[in-house]
C-alpha positions as YAML, in Angstrom:
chain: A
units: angstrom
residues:
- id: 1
  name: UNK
  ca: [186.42, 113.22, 201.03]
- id: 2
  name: UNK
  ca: [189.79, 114.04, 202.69]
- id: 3
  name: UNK
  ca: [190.53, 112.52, 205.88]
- id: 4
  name: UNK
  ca: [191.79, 114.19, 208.73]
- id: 5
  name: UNK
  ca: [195.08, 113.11, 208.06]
- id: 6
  name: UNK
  ca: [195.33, 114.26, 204.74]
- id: 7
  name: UNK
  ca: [193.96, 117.96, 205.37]
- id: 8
  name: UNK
  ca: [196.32, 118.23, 208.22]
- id: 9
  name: UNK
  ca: [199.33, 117.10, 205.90]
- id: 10
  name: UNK
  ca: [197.88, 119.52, 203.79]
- id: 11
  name: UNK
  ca: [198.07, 122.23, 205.87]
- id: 12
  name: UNK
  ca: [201.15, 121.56, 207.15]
- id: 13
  name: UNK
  ca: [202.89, 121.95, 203.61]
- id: 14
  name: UNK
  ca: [201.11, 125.15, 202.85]
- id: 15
  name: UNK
  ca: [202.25, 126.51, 206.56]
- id: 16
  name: UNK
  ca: [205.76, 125.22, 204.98]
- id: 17
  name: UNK
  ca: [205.84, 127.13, 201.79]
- id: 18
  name: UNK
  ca: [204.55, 130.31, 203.82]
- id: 19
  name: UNK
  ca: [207.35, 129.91, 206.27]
- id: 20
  name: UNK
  ca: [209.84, 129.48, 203.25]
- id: 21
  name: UNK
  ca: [208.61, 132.43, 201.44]
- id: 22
  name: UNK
  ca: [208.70, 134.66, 204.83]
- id: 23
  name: UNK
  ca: [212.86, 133.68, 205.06]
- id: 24
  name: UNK
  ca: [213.52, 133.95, 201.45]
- id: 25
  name: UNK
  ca: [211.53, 137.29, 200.93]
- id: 26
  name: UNK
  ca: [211.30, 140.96, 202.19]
- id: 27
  name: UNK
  ca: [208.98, 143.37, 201.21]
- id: 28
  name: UNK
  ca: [209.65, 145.93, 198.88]
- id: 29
  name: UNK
  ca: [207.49, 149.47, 198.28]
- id: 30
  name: UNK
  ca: [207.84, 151.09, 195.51]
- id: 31
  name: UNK
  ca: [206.38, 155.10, 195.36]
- id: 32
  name: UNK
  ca: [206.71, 157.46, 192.37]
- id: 33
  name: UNK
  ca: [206.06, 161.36, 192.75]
- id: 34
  name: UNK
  ca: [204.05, 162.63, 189.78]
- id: 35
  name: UNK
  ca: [202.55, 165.82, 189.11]
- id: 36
  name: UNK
  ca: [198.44, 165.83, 188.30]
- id: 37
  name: UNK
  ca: [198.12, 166.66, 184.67]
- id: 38
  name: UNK
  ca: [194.41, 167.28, 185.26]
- id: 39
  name: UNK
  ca: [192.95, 169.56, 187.61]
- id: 40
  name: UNK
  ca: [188.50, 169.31, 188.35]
- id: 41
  name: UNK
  ca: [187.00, 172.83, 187.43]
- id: 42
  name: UNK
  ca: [185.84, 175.22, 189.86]
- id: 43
  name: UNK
  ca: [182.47, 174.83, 190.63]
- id: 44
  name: UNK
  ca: [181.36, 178.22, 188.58]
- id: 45
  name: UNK
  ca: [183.27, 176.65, 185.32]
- id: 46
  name: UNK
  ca: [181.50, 173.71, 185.94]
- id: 47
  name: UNK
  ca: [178.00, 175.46, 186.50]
- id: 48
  name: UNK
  ca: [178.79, 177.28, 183.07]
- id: 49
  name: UNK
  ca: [179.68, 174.03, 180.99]
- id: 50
  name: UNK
  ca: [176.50, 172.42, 182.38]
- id: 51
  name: UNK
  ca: [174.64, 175.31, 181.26]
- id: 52
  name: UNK
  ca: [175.86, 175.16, 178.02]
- id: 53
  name: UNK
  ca: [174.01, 172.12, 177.64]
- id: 54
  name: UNK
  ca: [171.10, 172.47, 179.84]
- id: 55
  name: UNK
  ca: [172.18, 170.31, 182.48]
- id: 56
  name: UNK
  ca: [171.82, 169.94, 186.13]
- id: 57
  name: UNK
  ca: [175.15, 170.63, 187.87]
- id: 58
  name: UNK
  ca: [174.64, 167.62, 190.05]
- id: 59
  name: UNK
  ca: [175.10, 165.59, 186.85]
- id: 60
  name: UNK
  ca: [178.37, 167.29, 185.72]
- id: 61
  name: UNK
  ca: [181.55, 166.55, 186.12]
- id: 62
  name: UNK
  ca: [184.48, 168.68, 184.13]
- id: 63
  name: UNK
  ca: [188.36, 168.64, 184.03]
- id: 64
  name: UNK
  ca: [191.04, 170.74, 182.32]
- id: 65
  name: UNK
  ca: [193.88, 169.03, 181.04]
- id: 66
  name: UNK
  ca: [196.73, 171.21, 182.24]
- id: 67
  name: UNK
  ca: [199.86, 169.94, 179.94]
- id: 68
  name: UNK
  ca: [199.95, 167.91, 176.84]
- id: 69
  name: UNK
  ca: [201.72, 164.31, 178.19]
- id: 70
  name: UNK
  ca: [201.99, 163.62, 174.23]
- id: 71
  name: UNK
  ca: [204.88, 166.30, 174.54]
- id: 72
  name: UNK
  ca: [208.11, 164.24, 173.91]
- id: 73
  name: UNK
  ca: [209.66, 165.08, 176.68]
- id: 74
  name: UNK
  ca: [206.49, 164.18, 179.15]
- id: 75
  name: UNK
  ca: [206.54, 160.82, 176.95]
- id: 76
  name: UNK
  ca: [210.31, 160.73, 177.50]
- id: 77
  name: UNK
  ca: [209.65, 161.05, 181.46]
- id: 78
  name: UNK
  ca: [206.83, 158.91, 181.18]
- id: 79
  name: UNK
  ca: [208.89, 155.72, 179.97]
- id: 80
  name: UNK
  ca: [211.29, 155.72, 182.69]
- id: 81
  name: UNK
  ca: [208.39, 155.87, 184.93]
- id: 82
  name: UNK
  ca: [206.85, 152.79, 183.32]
- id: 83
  name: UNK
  ca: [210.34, 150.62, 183.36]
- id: 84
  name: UNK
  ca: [210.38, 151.51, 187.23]
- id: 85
  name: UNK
  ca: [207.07, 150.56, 188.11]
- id: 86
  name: UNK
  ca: [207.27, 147.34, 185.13]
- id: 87
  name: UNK
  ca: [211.21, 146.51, 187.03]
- id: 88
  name: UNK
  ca: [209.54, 146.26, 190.82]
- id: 89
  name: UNK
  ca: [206.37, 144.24, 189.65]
- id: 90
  name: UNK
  ca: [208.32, 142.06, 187.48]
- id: 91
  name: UNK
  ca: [210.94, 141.19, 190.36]
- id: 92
  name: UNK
  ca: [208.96, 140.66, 192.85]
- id: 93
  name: UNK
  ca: [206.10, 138.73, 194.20]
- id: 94
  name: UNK
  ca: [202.63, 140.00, 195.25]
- id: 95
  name: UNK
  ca: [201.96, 140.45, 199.27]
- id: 96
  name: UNK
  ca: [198.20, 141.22, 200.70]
- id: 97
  name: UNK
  ca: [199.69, 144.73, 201.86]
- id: 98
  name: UNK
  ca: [198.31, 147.10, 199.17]
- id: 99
  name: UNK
  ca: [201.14, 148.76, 197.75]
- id: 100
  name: UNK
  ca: [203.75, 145.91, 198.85]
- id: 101
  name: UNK
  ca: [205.34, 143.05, 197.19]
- id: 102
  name: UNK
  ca: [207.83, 140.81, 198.51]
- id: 103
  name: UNK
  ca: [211.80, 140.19, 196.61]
- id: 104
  name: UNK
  ca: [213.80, 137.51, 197.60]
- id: 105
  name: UNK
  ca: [216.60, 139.18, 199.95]
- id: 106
  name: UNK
  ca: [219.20, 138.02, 197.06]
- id: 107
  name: UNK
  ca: [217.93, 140.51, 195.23]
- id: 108
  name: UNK
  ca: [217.89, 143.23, 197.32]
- id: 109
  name: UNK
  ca: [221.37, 144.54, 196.00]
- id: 110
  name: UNK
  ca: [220.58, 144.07, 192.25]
- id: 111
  name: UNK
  ca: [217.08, 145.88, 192.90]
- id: 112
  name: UNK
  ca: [218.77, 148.88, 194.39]
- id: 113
  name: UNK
  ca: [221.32, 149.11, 192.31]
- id: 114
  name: UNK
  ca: [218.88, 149.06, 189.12]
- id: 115
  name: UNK
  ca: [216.56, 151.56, 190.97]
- id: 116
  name: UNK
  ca: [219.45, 154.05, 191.74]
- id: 117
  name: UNK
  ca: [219.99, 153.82, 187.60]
- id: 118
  name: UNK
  ca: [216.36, 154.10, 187.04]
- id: 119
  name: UNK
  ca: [215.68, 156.95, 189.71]
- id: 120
  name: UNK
  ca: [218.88, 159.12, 187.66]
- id: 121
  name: UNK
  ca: [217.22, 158.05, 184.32]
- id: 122
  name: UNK
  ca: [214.28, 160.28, 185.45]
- id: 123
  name: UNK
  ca: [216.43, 162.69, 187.07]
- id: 124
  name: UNK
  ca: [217.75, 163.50, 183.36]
- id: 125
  name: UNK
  ca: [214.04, 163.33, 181.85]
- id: 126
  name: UNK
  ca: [212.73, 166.12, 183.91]
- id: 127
  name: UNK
  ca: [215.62, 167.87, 183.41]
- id: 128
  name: UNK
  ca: [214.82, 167.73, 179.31]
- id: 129
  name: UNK
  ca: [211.28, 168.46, 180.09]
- id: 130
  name: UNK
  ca: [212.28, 171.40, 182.55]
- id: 131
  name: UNK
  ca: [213.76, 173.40, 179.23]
- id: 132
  name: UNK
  ca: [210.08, 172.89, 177.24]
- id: 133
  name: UNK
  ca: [208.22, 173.75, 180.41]
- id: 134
  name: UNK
  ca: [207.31, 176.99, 179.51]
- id: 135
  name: UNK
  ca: [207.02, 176.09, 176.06]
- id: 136
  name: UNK
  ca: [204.45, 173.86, 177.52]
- id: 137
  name: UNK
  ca: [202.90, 176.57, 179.53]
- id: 138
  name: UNK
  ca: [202.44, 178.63, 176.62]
- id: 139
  name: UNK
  ca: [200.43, 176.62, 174.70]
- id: 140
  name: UNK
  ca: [198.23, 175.71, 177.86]
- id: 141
  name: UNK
  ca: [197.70, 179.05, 178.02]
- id: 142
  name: UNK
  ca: [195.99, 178.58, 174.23]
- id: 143
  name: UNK
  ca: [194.49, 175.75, 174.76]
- id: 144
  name: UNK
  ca: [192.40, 176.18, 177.34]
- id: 145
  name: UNK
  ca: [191.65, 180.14, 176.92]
- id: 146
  name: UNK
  ca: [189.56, 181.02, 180.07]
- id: 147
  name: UNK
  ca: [189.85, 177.96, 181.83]
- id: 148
  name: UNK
  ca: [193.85, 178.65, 182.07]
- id: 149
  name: UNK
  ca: [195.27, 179.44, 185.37]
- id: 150
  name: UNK
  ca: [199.13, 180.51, 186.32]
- id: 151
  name: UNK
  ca: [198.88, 179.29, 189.17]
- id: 152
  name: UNK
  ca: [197.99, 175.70, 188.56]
- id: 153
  name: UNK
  ca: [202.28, 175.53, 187.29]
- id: 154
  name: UNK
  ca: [204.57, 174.53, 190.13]
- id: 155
  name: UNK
  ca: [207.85, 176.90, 189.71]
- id: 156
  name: UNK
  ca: [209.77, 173.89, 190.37]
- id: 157
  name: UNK
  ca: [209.26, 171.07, 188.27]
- id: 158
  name: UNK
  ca: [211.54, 168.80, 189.57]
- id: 159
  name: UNK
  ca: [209.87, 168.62, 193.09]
- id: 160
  name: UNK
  ca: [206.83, 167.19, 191.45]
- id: 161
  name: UNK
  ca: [208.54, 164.03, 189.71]
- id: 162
  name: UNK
  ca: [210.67, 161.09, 192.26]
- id: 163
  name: UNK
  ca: [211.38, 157.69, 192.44]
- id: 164
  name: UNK
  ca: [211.65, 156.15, 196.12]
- id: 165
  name: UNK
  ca: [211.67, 152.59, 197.31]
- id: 166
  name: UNK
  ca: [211.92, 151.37, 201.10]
- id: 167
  name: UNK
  ca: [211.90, 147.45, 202.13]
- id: 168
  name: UNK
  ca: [209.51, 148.15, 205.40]
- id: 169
  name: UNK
  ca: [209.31, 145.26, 207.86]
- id: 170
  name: UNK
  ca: [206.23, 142.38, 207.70]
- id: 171
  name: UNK
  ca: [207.55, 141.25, 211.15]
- id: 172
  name: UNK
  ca: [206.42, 142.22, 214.72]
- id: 173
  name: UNK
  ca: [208.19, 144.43, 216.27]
- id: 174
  name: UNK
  ca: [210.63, 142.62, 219.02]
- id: 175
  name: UNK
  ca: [209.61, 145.28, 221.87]
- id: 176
  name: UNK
  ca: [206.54, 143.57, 221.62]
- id: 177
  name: UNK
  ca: [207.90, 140.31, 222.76]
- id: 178
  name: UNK
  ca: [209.29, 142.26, 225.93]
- id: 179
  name: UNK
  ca: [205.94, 144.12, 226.41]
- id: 180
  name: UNK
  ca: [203.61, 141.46, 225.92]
- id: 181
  name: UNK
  ca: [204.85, 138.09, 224.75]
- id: 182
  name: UNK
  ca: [201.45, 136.67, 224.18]
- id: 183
  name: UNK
  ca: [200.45, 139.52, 221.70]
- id: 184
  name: UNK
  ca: [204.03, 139.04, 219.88]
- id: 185
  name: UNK
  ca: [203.33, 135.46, 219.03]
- id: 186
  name: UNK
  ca: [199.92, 136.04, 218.40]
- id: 187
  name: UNK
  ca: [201.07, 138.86, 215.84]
- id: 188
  name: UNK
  ca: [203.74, 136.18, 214.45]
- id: 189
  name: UNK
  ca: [200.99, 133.83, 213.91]
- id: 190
  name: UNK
  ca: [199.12, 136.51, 212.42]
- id: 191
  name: UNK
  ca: [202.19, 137.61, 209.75]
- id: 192
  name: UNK
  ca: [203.03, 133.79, 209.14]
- id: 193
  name: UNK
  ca: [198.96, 133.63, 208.04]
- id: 194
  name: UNK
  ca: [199.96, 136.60, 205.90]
- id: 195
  name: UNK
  ca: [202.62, 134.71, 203.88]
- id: 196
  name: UNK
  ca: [200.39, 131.91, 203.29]
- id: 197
  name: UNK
  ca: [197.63, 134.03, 201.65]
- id: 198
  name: UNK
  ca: [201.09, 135.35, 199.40]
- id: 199
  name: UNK
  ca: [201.39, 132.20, 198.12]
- id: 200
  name: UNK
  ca: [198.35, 131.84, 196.87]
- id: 201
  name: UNK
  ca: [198.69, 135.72, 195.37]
- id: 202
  name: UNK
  ca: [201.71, 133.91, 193.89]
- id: 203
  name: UNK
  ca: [200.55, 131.07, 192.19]
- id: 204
  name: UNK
  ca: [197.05, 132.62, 191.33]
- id: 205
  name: UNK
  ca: [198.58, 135.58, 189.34]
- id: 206
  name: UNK
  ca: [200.95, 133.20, 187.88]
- id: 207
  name: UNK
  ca: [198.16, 130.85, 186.67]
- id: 208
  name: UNK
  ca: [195.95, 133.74, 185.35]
- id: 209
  name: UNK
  ca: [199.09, 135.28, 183.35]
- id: 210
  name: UNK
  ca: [199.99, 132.12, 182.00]
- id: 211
  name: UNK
  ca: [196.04, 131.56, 180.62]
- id: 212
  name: UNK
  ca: [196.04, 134.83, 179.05]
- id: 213
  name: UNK
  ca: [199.35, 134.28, 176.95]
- id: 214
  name: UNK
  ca: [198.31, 130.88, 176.51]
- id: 215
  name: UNK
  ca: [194.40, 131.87, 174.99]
- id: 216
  name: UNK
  ca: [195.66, 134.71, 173.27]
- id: 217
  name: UNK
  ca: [198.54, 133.11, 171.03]
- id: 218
  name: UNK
  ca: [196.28, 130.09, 170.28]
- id: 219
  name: UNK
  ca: [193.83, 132.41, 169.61]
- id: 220
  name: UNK
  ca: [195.90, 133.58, 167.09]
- id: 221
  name: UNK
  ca: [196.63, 131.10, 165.80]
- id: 222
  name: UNK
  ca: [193.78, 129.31, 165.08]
- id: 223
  name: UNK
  ca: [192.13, 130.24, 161.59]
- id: 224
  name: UNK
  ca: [189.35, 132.35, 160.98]
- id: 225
  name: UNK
  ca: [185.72, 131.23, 159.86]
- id: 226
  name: UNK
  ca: [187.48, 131.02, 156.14]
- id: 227
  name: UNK
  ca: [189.95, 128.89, 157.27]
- id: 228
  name: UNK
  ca: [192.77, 131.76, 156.63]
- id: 229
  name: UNK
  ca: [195.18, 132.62, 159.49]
- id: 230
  name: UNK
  ca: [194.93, 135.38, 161.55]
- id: 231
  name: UNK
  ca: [197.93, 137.64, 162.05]
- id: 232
  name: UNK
  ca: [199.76, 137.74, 165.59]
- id: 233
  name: UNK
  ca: [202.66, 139.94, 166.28]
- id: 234
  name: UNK
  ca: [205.74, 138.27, 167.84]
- id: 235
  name: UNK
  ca: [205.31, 140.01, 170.92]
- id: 236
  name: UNK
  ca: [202.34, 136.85, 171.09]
- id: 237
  name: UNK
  ca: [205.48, 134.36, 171.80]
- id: 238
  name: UNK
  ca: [207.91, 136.61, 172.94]
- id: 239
  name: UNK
  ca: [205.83, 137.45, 175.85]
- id: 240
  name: UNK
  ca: [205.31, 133.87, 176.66]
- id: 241
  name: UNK
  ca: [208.80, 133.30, 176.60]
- id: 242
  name: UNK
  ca: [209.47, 135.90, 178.99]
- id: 243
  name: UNK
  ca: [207.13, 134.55, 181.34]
- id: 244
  name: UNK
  ca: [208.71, 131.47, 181.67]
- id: 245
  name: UNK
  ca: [211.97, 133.36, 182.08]
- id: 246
  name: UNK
  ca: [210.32, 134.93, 184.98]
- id: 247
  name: UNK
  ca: [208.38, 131.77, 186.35]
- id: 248
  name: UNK
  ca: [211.81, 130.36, 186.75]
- id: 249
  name: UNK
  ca: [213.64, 133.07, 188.67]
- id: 250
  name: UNK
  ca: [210.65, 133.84, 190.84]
- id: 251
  name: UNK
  ca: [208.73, 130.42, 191.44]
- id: 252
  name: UNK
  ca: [208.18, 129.62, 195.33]
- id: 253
  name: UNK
  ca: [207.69, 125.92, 194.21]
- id: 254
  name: UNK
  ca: [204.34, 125.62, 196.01]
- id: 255
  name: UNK
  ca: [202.33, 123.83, 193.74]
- id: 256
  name: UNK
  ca: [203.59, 120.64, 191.29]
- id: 257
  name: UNK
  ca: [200.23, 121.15, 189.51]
- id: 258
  name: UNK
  ca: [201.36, 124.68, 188.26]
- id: 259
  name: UNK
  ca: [204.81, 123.50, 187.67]
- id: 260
  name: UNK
  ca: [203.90, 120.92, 185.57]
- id: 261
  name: UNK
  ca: [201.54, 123.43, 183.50]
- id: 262
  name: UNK
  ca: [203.99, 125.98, 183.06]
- id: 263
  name: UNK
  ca: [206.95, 123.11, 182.07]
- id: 264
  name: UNK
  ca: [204.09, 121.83, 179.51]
- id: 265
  name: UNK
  ca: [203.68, 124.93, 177.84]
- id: 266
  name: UNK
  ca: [207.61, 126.01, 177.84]
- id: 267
  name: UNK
  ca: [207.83, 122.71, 175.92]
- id: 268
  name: UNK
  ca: [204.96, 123.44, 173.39]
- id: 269
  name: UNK
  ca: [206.77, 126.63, 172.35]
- id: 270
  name: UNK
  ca: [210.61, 125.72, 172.99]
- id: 271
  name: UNK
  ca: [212.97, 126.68, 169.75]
- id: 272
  name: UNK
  ca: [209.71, 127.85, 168.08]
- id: 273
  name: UNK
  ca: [210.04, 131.24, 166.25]
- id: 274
  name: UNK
  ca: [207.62, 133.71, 165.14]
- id: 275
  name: UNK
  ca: [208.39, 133.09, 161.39]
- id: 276
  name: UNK
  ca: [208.01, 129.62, 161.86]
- id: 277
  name: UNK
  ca: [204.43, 130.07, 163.07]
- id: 278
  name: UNK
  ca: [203.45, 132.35, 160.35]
- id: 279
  name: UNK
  ca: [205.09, 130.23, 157.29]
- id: 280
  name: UNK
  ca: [204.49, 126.68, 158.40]
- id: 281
  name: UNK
  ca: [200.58, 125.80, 158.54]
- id: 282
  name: UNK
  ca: [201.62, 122.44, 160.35]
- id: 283
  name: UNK
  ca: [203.41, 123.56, 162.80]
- id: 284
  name: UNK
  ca: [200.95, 126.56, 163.69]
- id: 285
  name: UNK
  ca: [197.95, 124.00, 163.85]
- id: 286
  name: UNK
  ca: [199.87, 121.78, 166.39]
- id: 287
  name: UNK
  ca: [201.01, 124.43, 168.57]
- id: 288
  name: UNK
  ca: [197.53, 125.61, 168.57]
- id: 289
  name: UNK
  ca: [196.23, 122.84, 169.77]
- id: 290
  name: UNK
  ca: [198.82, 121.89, 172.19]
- id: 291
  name: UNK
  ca: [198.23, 125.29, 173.62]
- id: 292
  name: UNK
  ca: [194.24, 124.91, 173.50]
- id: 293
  name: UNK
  ca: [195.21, 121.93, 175.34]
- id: 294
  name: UNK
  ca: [197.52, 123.61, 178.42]
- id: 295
  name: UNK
  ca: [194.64, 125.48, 178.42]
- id: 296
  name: UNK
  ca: [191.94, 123.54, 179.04]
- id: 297
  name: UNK
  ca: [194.34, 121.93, 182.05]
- id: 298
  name: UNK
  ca: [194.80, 125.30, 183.66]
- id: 299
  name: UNK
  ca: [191.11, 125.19, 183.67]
- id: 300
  name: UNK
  ca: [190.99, 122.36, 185.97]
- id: 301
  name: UNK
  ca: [193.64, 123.12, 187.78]
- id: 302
  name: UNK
  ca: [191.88, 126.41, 188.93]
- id: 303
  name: UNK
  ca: [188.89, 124.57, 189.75]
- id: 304
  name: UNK
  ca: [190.13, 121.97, 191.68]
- id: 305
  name: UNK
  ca: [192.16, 124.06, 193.73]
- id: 306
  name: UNK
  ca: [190.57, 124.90, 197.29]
- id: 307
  name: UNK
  ca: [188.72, 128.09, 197.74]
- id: 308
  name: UNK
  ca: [190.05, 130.78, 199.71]
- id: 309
  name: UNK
  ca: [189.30, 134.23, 200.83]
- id: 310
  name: UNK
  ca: [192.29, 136.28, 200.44]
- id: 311
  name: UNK
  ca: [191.83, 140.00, 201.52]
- id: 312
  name: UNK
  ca: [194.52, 142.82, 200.99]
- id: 313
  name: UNK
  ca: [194.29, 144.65, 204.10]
- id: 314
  name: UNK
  ca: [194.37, 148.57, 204.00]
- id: 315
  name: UNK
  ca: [196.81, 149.86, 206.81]
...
């Protein structure tokens, strides 16, 4: 059973890591504009399609699909939407404010300058999908027979698609201090409790990514009831690789535990290739079980680590 001592050391180092995180980070929102592809039916089209089936309205529930996203084009737009929101997630570090993460303020300038790229990317996608619009329209219009509707089709397409990112403050306001400075430092204390619950965001969605790359490519890897191996696709390492790429850039160096888990598994894998894995039976049972192994330690590691309530807070 801790003493007092220790749990106050304790706490002390977590309020540490908070504090660091709060002067090496700033949060970042990320929203992208999209137009609604599906649209609920009115509540006469839905009273006739529960008819059809004998059904109580109550229990219905009916959509029309108002353009076909397998269009290339809407796939086209749909990508650069995807490497925006995978970019901001990937750079960043969760935060209990829904919608927020936090980027370390040396990246600031890199993330805008990739966003800018990414926002004119999209720009140029709508643009491509503006000249098929109609073409879209039209078949719509075949589709979905009665059900169609002009005026569900914004005349201007490119108001319904937009990338925008703001880096909104996680500090009290400083009028505050001149209105009230017992408020303002209880609203600091309040933020700095904030960016301790972040840290454990941190290292909790680090730990739960790195145990589902882990038990996936040792899943793989392991034989089948017949003792045959199973096939994995290289995105199975590659992935893992890329985490540790990321673990590196973005670790807040909270926990030794985690470090040490993460610089185990890097290890396991290092210099390993794909090919290697599917040609060499030796080498795919040992990284197997090394990786079973890294595993079962995360395990612990998860267990042992104090319980805490963390809630993301709705504004």
């Amino acid at each position: 059973m801790p003493t007092l001592s220790e749990g106050t050391t304790a706490t002390t180092e977590n309020t540490s890591v908070g504090q660091r995180l709060q002067d090496e980070t700033t949060a970042v929102r990320l929203k992208i504009h999209w137009p609604g592809v599906r649209k609920t039916l009115s509540q006469d089209q839905t009273r006739q399609a529960a008819g059809t089936f004998d059904a109580d309205i109550k229990s219905v529930s009916a959509s029309k699909k108002l353009l076909d996203t397998g269009h290339p084009a809407f796939r086209a737009a749909s990508t650069v939407r995807k490497q925006a929101a995978d970019y901001w997630k990937n750079h960043t570090l969760p935060y209990v404010e829904p919608g927020m993460r936090l980027i370390r303020r040396r990246d600031v300038a890199a993330f805008d300058v990739h966003m800018t790229t990414v926002r004119a990317e999209l720009a140029e996608a709508v643009e491509q999908l503006e000249r098929h619009y109609d073409e879209m329209i039209d078949q719509a219009r075949e589709r979905l027979g009665d059900l169609f509707d002009a005026g569900d089709y914004s005349s201007n397409l490119r108001e319904q698609f937009g990338i925008e990112w703001d880096y909104p403050s996680c500090d009290p306001p400083e009028y505050l201090l001149r209105v009230s400075p017992q408020l303002y430092y209880s609203e600091c204390a309040r933020v700095q409790t904030r960016f301790d619950e972040a840290v454990q965001l941190a290292e909790q969605a680090f730990a739960d990514e790195l145990g589902q790359l882990v038990s996936h490519l040792a899943e793989r890897l392991n034989g089948q009831n017949d003792g045959s191996p199973k096939v994995f696709r290289d995105s199975a390492v590659t992935n893992l690789l890329e985490f540790f790429e990321r673990f590196q850039r973005l670790n807040i160096r909270s926990d030794e535990g985690l470090d040490r888990l993460v610089a185990d598994a890097r290890g396991i894998v290092a210099g390993i290739q794909p090919q290697d894995l599917r040609e060499r039976p030796g080498i795919r049972e040992h990284i197997a079980g090394e990786l079973t192994r890294v595993e079962a330690s995360l395990d612990g590691w998860m267990t042992d680590r104090p319980r805490r309530s963390i809630l993301r807070r709705s504004r």
